[in-house]
Amino acid sequence: MSDTLLLKKSILSKRKRTNNFALTLCMIAMAIGMFFLLWILSILFIKGFSSVNLAMFTANTPAAGTPGGGLQNAIIGSLLMVGSCTLISTPIGVLAGIYLSEYGDKSRIAPITRFVTDIMLSAPSIVIGLFVYALVVAQSQHFSGWAGSMALTLIAIPVVVRTTENMLRLVPGSLREAGYALGAPKWKVSLMIVLRAAKSGVMTGVLLALARVSGETAPLLFTALNNQFYSMNMNAPIANLPVVIFQFAMSPYDNWVGLAWGGALLITLGVLSLNILARVFFRDKNRG
Amino acid sequence: MNAISSSQKSSIRNDKTSKIQRIQDGAFLIVSQFSALVVLIVLLGIIISLFINALPALKEFGLGFFFSADWNINKQKFGGLISIYGTLVSSFIALIIATPLSFGIALFLTEICPLRLRRPLGIAVELLAAVPSIIYGMFGLFIFAPVFADHIEPALASSFGKLPYVGILFSGAPNGIGMLCAGLILALMILPFISAVMRDVFEIVPPVLKESAYGLGCTTWEVARHIILPYTKAGVVGGVMLGLGRALGETMAVTFVIGNAQRILPSLFAPGSSIASTLANQFGEAEPGLHFSSLFALGLALFVITVTILSLAKLMLLQMEKKQGSKS
């Protein structure tokens, strides 16, 4: 009698031990993730802040081995490319999202598009760079800001499409029916009722795409290339933050490496705040 | 008389507006349909353009291109094996490390974590995914690799280096940068993607199932092991494969830390190359001709491998979604 009780107790304590062991491992996993996030961010701040100054925003990238200089041309170039990418990818992505959510149930190409969009979300961005190189740079015989912007657009579109579709699907059907009951045609219902109701959700998608695209380096290596000088000509090679960071970080010059850390801090702050902003947008919508 | 004519007029006007509306509706459908087709066109365009540009190299070297470890720019001899090997090995290391960690994080966030901390910690993990890959690269090269070379690699060498068979993997000079370091950085990068998927699928396990197991006296771990995991198997595998797809194509971080040597060495401490890092390093300076075309062939191989893996991942996750649909 007491033997079985003892056995039961030992089994229970063994199960409890296994449980505690496994849960501790889970907590350690979480701690490892947080440790690396904090490590990366703190290193960025420590290394980056020492090179952030006014000159970073007002001076152009310095020549190899010369002191001083900044990242002005790279910042301008990045803003131009990311800005034009947003202007092109948003309407295409939103319209595609509308198609998937409003017409998608009856269409045969919608499931395929949805599937391919999900794959393109994770497709290697360097291959997109190769594609744009073959399509634009090789044909026009020169690198250009537009080619870079196009590569970024191709990366941004799937992000916008997926979030737009998901957000539009959250809009209740009764809202659409109310629109139709008033005699509104489908395009008016889609654009002026459904899209407007999901506005903040769609904004989230655009911001997330913006965040994704601003840190992209690989597709710009063989499309926009780089430019040592200040240029706003999108038809020519143009300086941009990610490629400048890559080039400077890999160089043996201390000044360049310092600027690379400053640029890295700038990009990370930009990307992380866009991400947080996107979350704030979506949260407000959920509350309202 | 007057009444009739006015109603006729308004019906004519109605016809007109409805005609205009029909045209507008049709135009809107066409425009939005075309936008949706853009993604499909891009996918096909990528495959076609990579194939066309890769054709000269594939003609010259045949299928042997993918099995030859000869990459010599001066002799114009090219084979993709070194890069393919580096891509597969670094991604495999990443997967071995990231899978259990992601599982732990997902389980922590769905079952263990106090409710109040769930949202902030979840966001923190997602921020890990938002950090651009070039930042991971700089962190890996300047900060992590020296620590890795001074402390972790010697420890690995002294504990595993003497073992038969396995020992060779942990031999050689501890340089910091190399295959193992690339794998570790990749693991860190795909961790948030895998754990996000796992978290999503863990949350669709019907609470009734978990509660009945708890009611029978199961511990949290037993619920996770015997209820959650079997129920979400397809989703978990799908998440891991999604992470694999990400790791295979990752460029900048790997380029910084893999060492960029065109060699295959048995030791994991040794430098190597991945497809993406070879492209990033050599494409800009490649002369039109065989070198150029061989790089396109590598890109094609990378794209086909990742798209296949991502498709499989997606199919598994779709299976999971159906399960969720049938429950609700």
Coordinates of C-alpha atoms in Angstrom, one line a residue:
Chain A
M1 CA 0.0 0.0 0.0
S2 CA 2.6 2.5 1.1
D3 CA 4.8 1.2 -1.7
T4 CA 2.3 2.3 -4.4
L5 CA 1.9 5.6 -2.7
L6 CA 5.6 6.1 -2.7
L7 CA 5.8 5.1 -6.3
K8 CA 3.0 7.6 -7.2
K9 CA 4.8 10.3 -5.3
S10 CA 8.1 9.6 -7.1
I11 CA 6.3 9.7 -10.5
L12 CA 4.7 12.9 -9.6
S13 CA 7.9 14.5 -8.5
K14 CA 9.6 13.3 -11.6
R15 CA 6.8 14.8 -13.7
K16 CA 7.1 18.0 -11.8
R17 CA 10.9 18.1 -12.3
T18 CA 10.5 17.5 -16.0
N19 CA 8.0 20.3 -16.2
N20 CA 10.1 22.8 -14.3
F21 CA 13.1 21.9 -16.4
A22 CA 11.2 22.4 -19.6
L23 CA 9.7 25.7 -18.5
T24 CA 13.1 27.0 -17.3
L25 CA 14.5 26.2 -20.8
C26 CA 11.6 28.2 -22.4
M27 CA 12.4 31.1 -20.1
I28 CA 16.1 30.8 -21.0
A29 CA 15.2 30.9 -24.7
M30 CA 13.2 34.0 -24.2
A31 CA 16.0 35.5 -22.2
I32 CA 18.5 34.7 -25.0
G33 CA 16.3 36.5 -27.6
M34 CA 16.0 39.6 -25.3
F35 CA 19.7 39.5 -24.5
F36 CA 20.6 39.8 -28.2
L37 CA 18.1 42.5 -28.9
L38 CA 19.4 44.6 -26.1
W39 CA 23.0 43.8 -27.0
I40 CA 22.5 44.9 -30.6
L41 CA 20.6 48.1 -29.6
S42 CA 23.0 49.1 -26.9
I43 CA 26.0 48.6 -29.2
L44 CA 24.3 50.7 -31.9
F45 CA 23.8 53.5 -29.4
I46 CA 27.3 53.4 -28.0
K47 CA 29.0 53.2 -31.3
G48 CA 26.6 55.2 -33.3
F49 CA 26.1 58.2 -31.1
S50 CA 29.8 59.2 -31.1
S51 CA 29.6 59.8 -34.8
V52 CA 26.1 61.5 -34.9
N53 CA 26.6 65.2 -35.2
L54 CA 25.4 68.1 -37.4
A55 CA 28.0 67.3 -40.1
M56 CA 26.5 63.9 -40.6
F57 CA 23.4 65.6 -42.1
T58 CA 25.1 68.5 -43.8
A59 CA 28.3 67.1 -45.3
N60 CA 28.7 64.5 -48.1
T61 CA 30.5 61.2 -47.8
P62 CA 34.2 61.8 -47.5
A63 CA 36.8 60.3 -49.8
A64 CA 38.8 57.3 -48.6
G65 CA 41.1 58.1 -45.8
T66 CA 40.1 61.8 -45.4
P67 CA 38.7 62.9 -42.0
G68 CA 35.3 64.5 -41.4
G69 CA 32.4 64.3 -43.8
G70 CA 28.9 63.1 -43.3
L71 CA 26.1 61.1 -44.9
Q72 CA 24.0 63.9 -46.4
N73 CA 24.1 62.6 -50.0
A74 CA 23.3 59.1 -48.8
I75 CA 20.4 60.2 -46.7
I76 CA 18.9 62.3 -49.5
G77 CA 19.4 59.4 -52.0
S78 CA 17.7 56.9 -49.6
L79 CA 14.8 59.3 -49.0
L80 CA 14.3 59.8 -52.7
M81 CA 14.3 56.1 -53.5
V82 CA 12.2 55.0 -50.5
G83 CA 9.8 57.9 -51.2
S84 CA 9.3 57.1 -54.8
C85 CA 9.0 53.4 -54.0
T86 CA 6.2 54.2 -51.5
L87 CA 4.4 56.4 -54.0
I88 CA 4.5 53.6 -56.6
S89 CA 3.9 50.5 -54.4
T90 CA 1.1 51.9 -52.4
P91 CA -1.6 52.3 -55.1
I92 CA -0.6 49.0 -56.8
G93 CA -0.5 47.1 -53.5
V94 CA -3.8 48.6 -52.2
L95 CA -5.6 48.0 -55.5
A96 CA -4.3 44.4 -55.6
G97 CA -5.5 44.0 -51.9
I98 CA -8.9 45.3 -52.9
Y99 CA -9.1 42.8 -55.7
L100 CA -8.2 39.9 -53.5
S101 CA -10.7 40.9 -50.8
E102 CA -13.6 42.2 -52.8
Y103 CA -13.5 40.1 -56.0
G104 CA -11.2 37.3 -54.8
D105 CA -13.9 34.8 -53.7
K106 CA -15.2 34.3 -57.2
S107 CA -11.9 34.6 -59.1
R108 CA -9.6 31.8 -60.1
I109 CA -6.4 33.9 -60.1
A110 CA -7.0 35.2 -56.6
P111 CA -5.8 32.1 -54.7
I112 CA -2.7 31.8 -56.9
T113 CA -1.9 35.5 -56.4
R114 CA -2.4 35.1 -52.7
F115 CA 0.0 32.2 -52.6
V116 CA 2.6 33.9 -54.8
T117 CA 2.4 37.1 -52.7
D118 CA 3.1 35.1 -49.5
I119 CA 6.1 33.5 -51.2
M120 CA 7.4 36.8 -52.5
L121 CA 7.2 38.2 -49.0
S122 CA 10.1 36.0 -48.0
A123 CA 11.8 35.6 -51.4
P124 CA 15.6 36.5 -51.3
S125 CA 15.9 40.2 -52.0
I126 CA 19.2 39.9 -53.8
V127 CA 17.5 37.9 -56.5
I128 CA 15.1 40.8 -57.0
G129 CA 18.2 42.9 -57.4
L130 CA 19.5 40.6 -60.1
F131 CA 16.1 40.7 -61.9
V132 CA 16.0 44.5 -61.9
Y133 CA 19.6 44.5 -63.1
A134 CA 18.7 42.3 -66.0
L135 CA 15.5 44.2 -66.8
V136 CA 16.6 47.8 -66.3
V137 CA 20.3 48.3 -65.8
A138 CA 21.5 45.9 -68.5
Q139 CA 19.0 47.4 -71.0
S140 CA 19.7 51.1 -70.2
Q141 CA 23.4 50.4 -69.8
H142 CA 23.7 52.4 -66.6
F143 CA 22.9 52.1 -62.9
S144 CA 20.2 54.4 -61.7
G145 CA 18.2 55.6 -58.7
W146 CA 15.0 54.5 -60.6
A147 CA 16.3 51.0 -60.9
G148 CA 16.9 50.9 -57.1
S149 CA 13.5 52.3 -56.5
M150 CA 11.9 49.7 -58.7
A151 CA 13.7 46.9 -56.9
L152 CA 12.4 48.3 -53.6
T153 CA 8.9 48.6 -55.0
L154 CA 8.9 44.9 -56.0
I155 CA 9.8 44.1 -52.4
A156 CA 7.2 46.5 -50.9
I157 CA 4.2 45.5 -53.0
P158 CA 3.6 42.0 -51.4
V159 CA 3.7 43.6 -47.9
V160 CA 1.1 46.1 -48.8
V161 CA -1.1 43.6 -50.7
R162 CA -1.2 41.1 -47.8
T163 CA -2.0 43.7 -45.0
T164 CA -4.5 45.5 -47.2
E165 CA -6.4 42.3 -47.9
N166 CA -6.4 41.2 -44.3
M167 CA -7.6 44.6 -43.1
L168 CA -10.4 44.9 -45.8
R169 CA -11.6 41.4 -44.8
L170 CA -12.2 42.8 -41.2
V171 CA -14.7 45.3 -42.5
P172 CA -18.2 43.9 -41.8
G173 CA -20.3 42.9 -44.8
S174 CA -23.2 44.9 -43.6
L175 CA -21.3 48.1 -44.4
R176 CA -20.9 47.0 -48.0
E177 CA -24.6 46.0 -48.2
A178 CA -25.6 49.4 -46.9
G179 CA -23.6 51.0 -49.7
Y180 CA -25.2 48.8 -52.4
A181 CA -28.6 49.5 -50.9
L182 CA -28.0 53.2 -51.6
G183 CA -27.3 52.3 -55.2
A184 CA -23.5 52.8 -55.1
P185 CA -21.6 50.9 -57.7
K186 CA -19.0 48.4 -56.6
W187 CA -16.0 50.6 -57.2
K188 CA -17.5 53.3 -55.1
V189 CA -18.3 50.9 -52.3
S190 CA -14.8 49.4 -52.4
L191 CA -12.9 52.7 -52.5
M192 CA -15.2 55.0 -50.5
I193 CA -16.7 52.7 -47.9
V194 CA -14.6 49.6 -47.4
L195 CA -11.2 51.2 -48.0
R196 CA -12.1 54.2 -45.9
A197 CA -13.3 52.0 -43.0
A198 CA -10.0 50.1 -43.1
K199 CA -7.8 53.2 -43.6
S200 CA -5.7 52.8 -40.5
G201 CA -5.1 49.2 -41.1
V202 CA -4.0 49.9 -44.7
M203 CA -1.7 52.6 -43.3
T204 CA -0.1 50.0 -41.1
G205 CA 0.7 47.9 -44.1
V206 CA 2.2 50.9 -45.9
L207 CA 4.4 51.8 -42.9
L208 CA 5.5 48.2 -42.5
A209 CA 6.5 48.1 -46.2
L210 CA 8.3 51.4 -45.7
A211 CA 10.2 49.9 -42.7
R212 CA 11.0 46.8 -44.6
V213 CA 12.3 48.7 -47.6
S214 CA 14.4 51.3 -45.8
G215 CA 16.9 48.7 -44.5
E216 CA 17.2 46.7 -47.7
T217 CA 20.7 46.7 -49.0
A218 CA 21.2 43.7 -51.2
P219 CA 18.8 44.7 -54.0
L220 CA 20.5 48.2 -54.2
L221 CA 24.0 46.8 -54.7
F222 CA 23.6 46.3 -58.4
T223 CA 20.7 48.7 -59.2
A224 CA 21.3 52.1 -57.6
L225 CA 25.0 51.3 -56.9
N226 CA 26.5 54.3 -55.1
N227 CA 27.6 57.8 -55.7
Q228 CA 30.3 59.7 -53.8
F229 CA 28.8 63.0 -54.6
Y230 CA 25.6 64.9 -53.9
S231 CA 23.1 64.0 -56.5
M232 CA 19.3 64.1 -56.9
N233 CA 19.3 62.7 -60.4
M234 CA 17.3 59.5 -60.2
N235 CA 18.5 58.6 -63.7
A236 CA 22.1 58.2 -62.5
P237 CA 23.8 56.1 -59.8
I238 CA 22.7 57.6 -56.5
A239 CA 24.2 57.4 -53.0
N240 CA 22.0 55.6 -50.4
L241 CA 22.5 54.8 -46.7
P242 CA 22.5 50.9 -46.8
V243 CA 25.1 50.6 -49.5
V244 CA 27.3 53.4 -48.0
I245 CA 27.1 51.6 -44.7
F246 CA 28.1 48.3 -46.3
Q247 CA 31.0 49.9 -48.2
F248 CA 32.2 51.9 -45.2
A249 CA 31.9 49.2 -42.6
M250 CA 34.0 46.8 -44.8
S251 CA 36.7 49.4 -45.3
P252 CA 39.9 49.7 -43.3
Y253 CA 39.5 53.5 -42.6
D254 CA 38.4 54.4 -39.1
N255 CA 36.5 57.5 -40.2
W256 CA 34.5 55.5 -42.7
V257 CA 33.7 52.8 -40.1
G258 CA 32.6 55.4 -37.6
L259 CA 30.3 56.9 -40.2
A260 CA 28.9 53.5 -40.9
W261 CA 28.0 53.1 -37.3
G262 CA 26.3 56.5 -37.3
G263 CA 24.3 55.5 -40.4
A264 CA 23.4 52.1 -38.9
L265 CA 22.0 53.9 -35.8
L266 CA 20.0 56.2 -38.1
I267 CA 18.5 53.4 -40.1
T268 CA 17.7 51.3 -37.1
L269 CA 16.0 54.1 -35.3
G270 CA 14.0 54.9 -38.5
V271 CA 13.0 51.3 -39.1
L272 CA 12.1 50.6 -35.4
S273 CA 10.1 53.8 -35.0
L274 CA 8.2 53.1 -38.3
N275 CA 7.4 49.6 -36.9
I276 CA 6.2 51.0 -33.6
L277 CA 4.2 53.8 -35.4
A278 CA 2.5 51.1 -37.5
R279 CA 1.5 49.2 -34.4
V280 CA 0.1 52.4 -32.8
F281 CA -2.0 53.0 -36.0
F282 CA -3.4 49.5 -35.9
R283 CA -4.1 49.6 -32.2
D284 CA -6.1 52.8 -32.5
K285 CA -8.2 51.2 -35.1
N286 CA -8.9 48.2 -33.0
R287 CA -10.0 50.4 -30.2
G288 CA -12.2 52.7 -32.3
Chain B
M1 CA -48.1 64.8 -70.8
N2 CA -45.7 66.8 -68.8
A3 CA -45.4 64.1 -66.1
I4 CA -44.8 61.3 -68.6
S5 CA -42.0 63.2 -70.4
S6 CA -40.3 64.1 -67.2
S7 CA -40.3 60.5 -66.0
Q8 CA -39.1 59.4 -69.4
K9 CA -36.3 62.0 -69.1
S10 CA -35.3 60.7 -65.7
S11 CA -35.3 57.1 -66.9
I12 CA -33.1 58.1 -69.8
R13 CA -30.8 59.8 -67.3
N14 CA -30.9 56.7 -65.1
D15 CA -29.9 54.6 -68.1
K16 CA -27.1 56.9 -68.8
T17 CA -25.7 56.9 -65.2
S18 CA -26.1 53.2 -64.9
K19 CA -24.2 52.8 -68.2
I20 CA -21.4 55.1 -66.9
Q21 CA -21.3 53.2 -63.6
R22 CA -21.0 49.9 -65.4
I23 CA -18.1 51.3 -67.4
Q24 CA -16.5 52.6 -64.3
D25 CA -17.0 49.3 -62.5
G26 CA -15.5 47.4 -65.4
A27 CA -12.5 49.7 -65.5
F28 CA -12.0 49.4 -61.8
L29 CA -12.1 45.6 -62.0
I30 CA -9.5 45.6 -64.8
V31 CA -7.2 48.0 -63.0
S32 CA -7.4 46.1 -59.6
Q33 CA -7.1 42.8 -61.4
F34 CA -4.0 44.0 -63.2
S35 CA -2.5 45.2 -59.9
A36 CA -3.0 41.7 -58.5
L37 CA -1.4 40.2 -61.5
V38 CA 1.7 42.3 -61.0
V39 CA 3.0 39.9 -58.4
L40 CA 2.5 36.9 -60.6
I41 CA 4.2 38.6 -63.5
V42 CA 7.2 39.5 -61.4
L43 CA 7.6 35.9 -60.2
L44 CA 7.5 34.6 -63.8
G45 CA 9.7 37.5 -65.0
I46 CA 12.3 36.7 -62.3
I47 CA 12.5 33.0 -63.3
I48 CA 12.6 33.8 -67.1
S49 CA 15.2 36.6 -66.9
L50 CA 17.4 34.6 -64.5
F51 CA 17.2 31.6 -66.8
I52 CA 17.9 33.6 -70.0
N53 CA 21.0 35.2 -68.4
A54 CA 22.2 31.9 -66.9
L55 CA 21.9 30.1 -70.1
P56 CA 25.4 30.6 -71.4
A57 CA 26.9 29.2 -68.2
L58 CA 24.5 26.3 -68.1
K59 CA 25.3 25.5 -71.8
E60 CA 29.0 25.7 -71.2
F61 CA 29.2 23.6 -68.0
G62 CA 25.9 21.7 -68.2
L63 CA 24.2 20.4 -65.0
G64 CA 27.7 19.7 -63.7
F65 CA 27.8 23.4 -62.8
F66 CA 25.8 22.6 -59.7
F67 CA 28.2 19.8 -58.6
S68 CA 31.6 21.3 -59.5
A69 CA 33.6 23.1 -56.8
D70 CA 35.8 24.9 -59.3
W71 CA 35.4 28.7 -59.1
N72 CA 38.3 30.3 -60.9
I73 CA 37.8 33.6 -62.5
N74 CA 41.2 33.7 -64.2
K75 CA 40.7 30.3 -65.9
Q76 CA 37.0 31.1 -66.6
K77 CA 36.0 27.8 -64.9
F78 CA 32.9 28.0 -62.8
G79 CA 31.0 25.6 -60.6
G80 CA 28.4 26.4 -57.9
L81 CA 29.1 23.8 -55.4
I82 CA 31.1 25.9 -53.0
S83 CA 28.3 28.5 -52.7
I84 CA 25.5 26.0 -52.6
Y85 CA 27.4 24.1 -49.9
G86 CA 27.9 27.2 -47.9
T87 CA 24.3 28.3 -48.2
L88 CA 23.0 24.9 -47.1
V89 CA 25.4 24.4 -44.2
S90 CA 25.0 27.9 -42.8
S91 CA 21.2 27.7 -43.1
F92 CA 21.2 24.2 -41.5
I93 CA 23.2 25.4 -38.5
A94 CA 20.8 28.3 -38.2
L95 CA 17.8 26.0 -38.2
I96 CA 19.3 23.6 -35.6
I97 CA 19.8 26.5 -33.2
A98 CA 16.7 28.6 -34.0
T99 CA 14.1 25.9 -33.9
P100 CA 14.3 24.9 -30.2
L101 CA 14.8 28.5 -29.2
S102 CA 11.8 29.7 -31.2
F103 CA 9.7 26.8 -29.8
G104 CA 10.7 27.9 -26.3
I105 CA 9.9 31.6 -27.0
A106 CA 6.5 30.7 -28.5
L107 CA 5.6 28.4 -25.7
F108 CA 6.7 31.1 -23.2
L109 CA 4.6 33.7 -24.8
T110 CA 1.5 31.6 -25.1
E111 CA 1.5 29.5 -22.0
I112 CA 3.9 30.8 -19.3
C113 CA 4.3 34.5 -19.6
P114 CA 2.1 36.7 -17.3
L115 CA -0.7 38.3 -19.3
R116 CA 0.6 41.8 -18.7
L117 CA 4.0 41.1 -20.1
R118 CA 2.8 39.2 -23.1
R119 CA 2.3 42.2 -25.4
P120 CA 5.5 44.1 -24.7
L121 CA 7.6 40.9 -24.9
G122 CA 5.8 39.9 -28.1
I123 CA 6.6 43.2 -29.7
A124 CA 10.2 43.0 -28.5
V125 CA 10.6 39.7 -30.3
E126 CA 9.0 41.2 -33.4
L127 CA 11.5 44.1 -33.3
L128 CA 14.2 41.6 -33.6
A129 CA 12.7 40.8 -37.0
A130 CA 12.6 44.5 -37.9
V131 CA 16.3 45.2 -37.4
P132 CA 17.7 45.4 -40.9
S133 CA 20.0 42.6 -41.9
I134 CA 23.0 44.9 -42.5
I135 CA 22.9 45.8 -38.8
Y136 CA 23.1 42.1 -37.9
G137 CA 26.1 42.0 -40.3
M138 CA 27.9 44.8 -38.6
F139 CA 27.1 43.5 -35.2
G140 CA 28.3 40.1 -36.2
L141 CA 31.6 41.3 -37.7
F142 CA 32.6 43.9 -35.2
I143 CA 31.1 42.8 -31.9
F144 CA 30.1 39.1 -32.0
A145 CA 32.9 37.6 -34.0
P146 CA 35.7 38.7 -31.6
V147 CA 33.8 37.4 -28.6
F148 CA 33.1 34.2 -30.5
A149 CA 36.8 33.7 -31.5
D150 CA 38.1 34.4 -28.0
H151 CA 35.7 32.5 -25.9
I152 CA 33.2 30.3 -27.6
E153 CA 35.2 28.7 -30.4
P154 CA 38.1 27.6 -28.1
A155 CA 35.6 26.2 -25.7
L156 CA 33.9 24.2 -28.6
A157 CA 37.3 23.1 -29.9
S158 CA 38.4 21.8 -26.5
S159 CA 35.1 20.0 -25.7
F160 CA 34.2 18.6 -29.2
G161 CA 37.5 18.9 -31.1
K162 CA 38.9 15.5 -29.9
L163 CA 35.8 13.5 -30.6
P164 CA 36.0 11.1 -33.6
Y165 CA 34.1 12.1 -36.7
V166 CA 32.5 15.2 -35.1
G167 CA 35.9 16.6 -34.1
I168 CA 36.8 17.8 -37.5
L169 CA 33.9 20.1 -37.6
F170 CA 35.4 22.0 -34.6
S171 CA 39.0 22.0 -35.7
G172 CA 41.2 24.7 -37.1
A173 CA 42.0 28.3 -36.1
P174 CA 39.3 30.1 -34.2
N175 CA 38.9 33.2 -36.4
G176 CA 35.5 34.2 -35.3
I177 CA 34.1 34.8 -38.8
G178 CA 33.3 31.6 -40.7
M179 CA 30.5 29.1 -41.3
L180 CA 29.5 28.6 -37.7
C181 CA 29.4 32.4 -37.0
A182 CA 27.2 32.9 -40.1
G183 CA 24.9 30.2 -38.9
L184 CA 24.6 31.7 -35.4
I185 CA 23.8 35.2 -36.8
L186 CA 21.3 33.7 -39.2
A187 CA 19.7 31.8 -36.3
L188 CA 19.2 35.1 -34.5
M189 CA 17.6 36.6 -37.6
I190 CA 15.1 33.8 -38.4
L191 CA 14.2 33.3 -34.7
P192 CA 11.5 35.9 -34.7
F193 CA 9.9 34.6 -37.9
I194 CA 9.7 31.0 -36.7
S195 CA 8.5 32.0 -33.2
A196 CA 5.8 34.3 -34.7
V197 CA 4.4 31.5 -36.8
M198 CA 4.6 29.0 -33.8
R199 CA 2.8 31.5 -31.6
D200 CA 0.0 32.0 -34.1
V201 CA -0.6 28.3 -34.5
F202 CA -0.3 27.6 -30.7
E203 CA -3.1 30.2 -30.2
I204 CA -5.5 28.3 -32.4
V205 CA -5.4 25.2 -30.3
P206 CA -9.0 25.0 -28.9
P207 CA -8.9 25.9 -25.2
V208 CA -11.2 23.0 -24.4
L209 CA -8.5 20.6 -25.4
K210 CA -5.9 22.2 -23.2
E211 CA -8.3 22.7 -20.3
S212 CA -9.4 19.0 -20.3
A213 CA -5.7 18.0 -20.2
Y214 CA -5.1 20.4 -17.3
G215 CA -8.2 19.0 -15.7
L216 CA -6.7 15.5 -15.8
G217 CA -3.7 16.8 -13.9
C218 CA -1.3 17.3 -16.7
T219 CA 1.6 19.7 -16.2
T220 CA 2.2 22.7 -18.5
W221 CA 5.0 20.8 -20.3
E222 CA 2.8 17.7 -20.7
V223 CA 0.1 19.8 -22.3
A224 CA 2.6 21.4 -24.6
R225 CA 4.2 18.1 -25.5
H226 CA 1.0 15.9 -25.9
I227 CA -1.7 18.4 -26.8
I228 CA -0.4 21.5 -28.4
L229 CA 2.5 20.1 -30.4
P230 CA 0.5 17.2 -32.0
Y231 CA -2.4 19.5 -32.8
T232 CA -0.1 22.1 -34.4
K233 CA 2.5 19.8 -36.0
A234 CA 1.9 21.0 -39.6
G235 CA 2.0 24.6 -38.5
V236 CA 5.2 24.2 -36.5
V237 CA 6.9 22.4 -39.5
G238 CA 5.6 25.1 -41.8
G239 CA 7.1 27.8 -39.5
V240 CA 10.5 26.1 -39.4
M241 CA 10.5 25.8 -43.2
L242 CA 9.6 29.5 -43.5
G243 CA 12.6 30.2 -41.4
L244 CA 14.7 28.0 -43.6
G245 CA 13.5 29.9 -46.7
R246 CA 14.5 33.2 -45.0
A247 CA 17.9 31.9 -44.0
L248 CA 18.8 30.6 -47.4
G249 CA 18.3 33.9 -49.1
E250 CA 19.7 36.2 -46.4
T251 CA 22.5 38.3 -47.9
M252 CA 24.0 41.1 -46.0
A253 CA 24.5 39.6 -42.6
V254 CA 26.0 36.5 -44.1
T255 CA 28.3 38.5 -46.4
F256 CA 29.7 40.2 -43.3
V257 CA 30.5 37.1 -41.3
I258 CA 30.9 34.1 -43.5
G259 CA 34.5 35.0 -44.5
N260 CA 33.9 35.0 -48.3
A261 CA 36.4 32.3 -49.2
Q262 CA 35.8 30.2 -52.3
R263 CA 36.7 26.9 -50.7
I264 CA 35.0 24.0 -49.0
L265 CA 36.6 23.1 -45.8
P266 CA 35.3 20.5 -43.4
S267 CA 35.7 22.7 -40.3
L268 CA 32.8 24.9 -39.3
F269 CA 35.2 27.5 -38.0
A270 CA 36.6 27.9 -41.6
P271 CA 35.4 30.7 -43.8
G272 CA 33.2 29.9 -46.8
S273 CA 30.7 31.5 -49.1
S274 CA 27.0 31.4 -49.6
I275 CA 25.2 31.9 -52.9
A276 CA 23.9 35.3 -51.7
S277 CA 27.3 36.4 -50.4
T278 CA 29.1 35.4 -53.7
L279 CA 26.5 37.4 -55.6
A280 CA 26.9 40.4 -53.3
N281 CA 30.7 40.3 -53.6
Q282 CA 31.3 39.5 -57.2
F283 CA 28.4 40.7 -59.2
G284 CA 29.4 44.3 -59.2
E285 CA 32.8 43.6 -60.7
A286 CA 31.8 40.7 -63.0
E287 CA 32.8 41.0 -66.7
P288 CA 30.0 40.2 -69.1
G289 CA 30.5 36.6 -70.2
L290 CA 30.8 33.3 -68.4
H291 CA 31.5 34.8 -64.9
F292 CA 28.4 37.0 -65.2
S293 CA 26.3 34.2 -66.5
S294 CA 27.5 31.8 -63.8
L295 CA 26.4 34.3 -61.1
F296 CA 23.0 34.4 -62.7
A297 CA 22.9 30.6 -62.6
L298 CA 23.7 30.7 -58.9
G299 CA 20.9 33.2 -58.4
L300 CA 18.5 31.0 -60.3
A301 CA 19.5 28.0 -58.1
L302 CA 18.9 30.1 -55.0
F303 CA 15.6 31.3 -56.2
V304 CA 14.3 27.9 -57.2
I305 CA 15.4 26.4 -53.9
T306 CA 13.9 29.1 -51.7
V307 CA 10.6 29.3 -53.7
T308 CA 10.2 25.5 -53.4
I309 CA 10.9 25.5 -49.6
L310 CA 8.6 28.5 -49.1
S311 CA 5.8 26.9 -51.2
L312 CA 6.0 23.7 -49.0
A313 CA 5.9 25.9 -45.9
K314 CA 2.9 27.8 -47.2
L315 CA 1.1 24.5 -48.0
M316 CA 1.6 23.3 -44.5
L317 CA 0.4 26.5 -43.0
L318 CA -2.7 26.4 -45.3
Q319 CA -3.4 23.0 -43.9
M320 CA -3.3 24.5 -40.5
E321 CA -5.7 27.3 -41.5
K322 CA -8.2 24.8 -42.7
K323 CA -8.1 23.1 -39.4
Q324 CA -8.8 26.4 -37.7
G325 CA -11.6 27.0 -40.2
S326 CA -13.3 23.7 -39.5
K327 CA -13.2 24.3 -35.8
S328 CA -14.8 27.7 -35.7

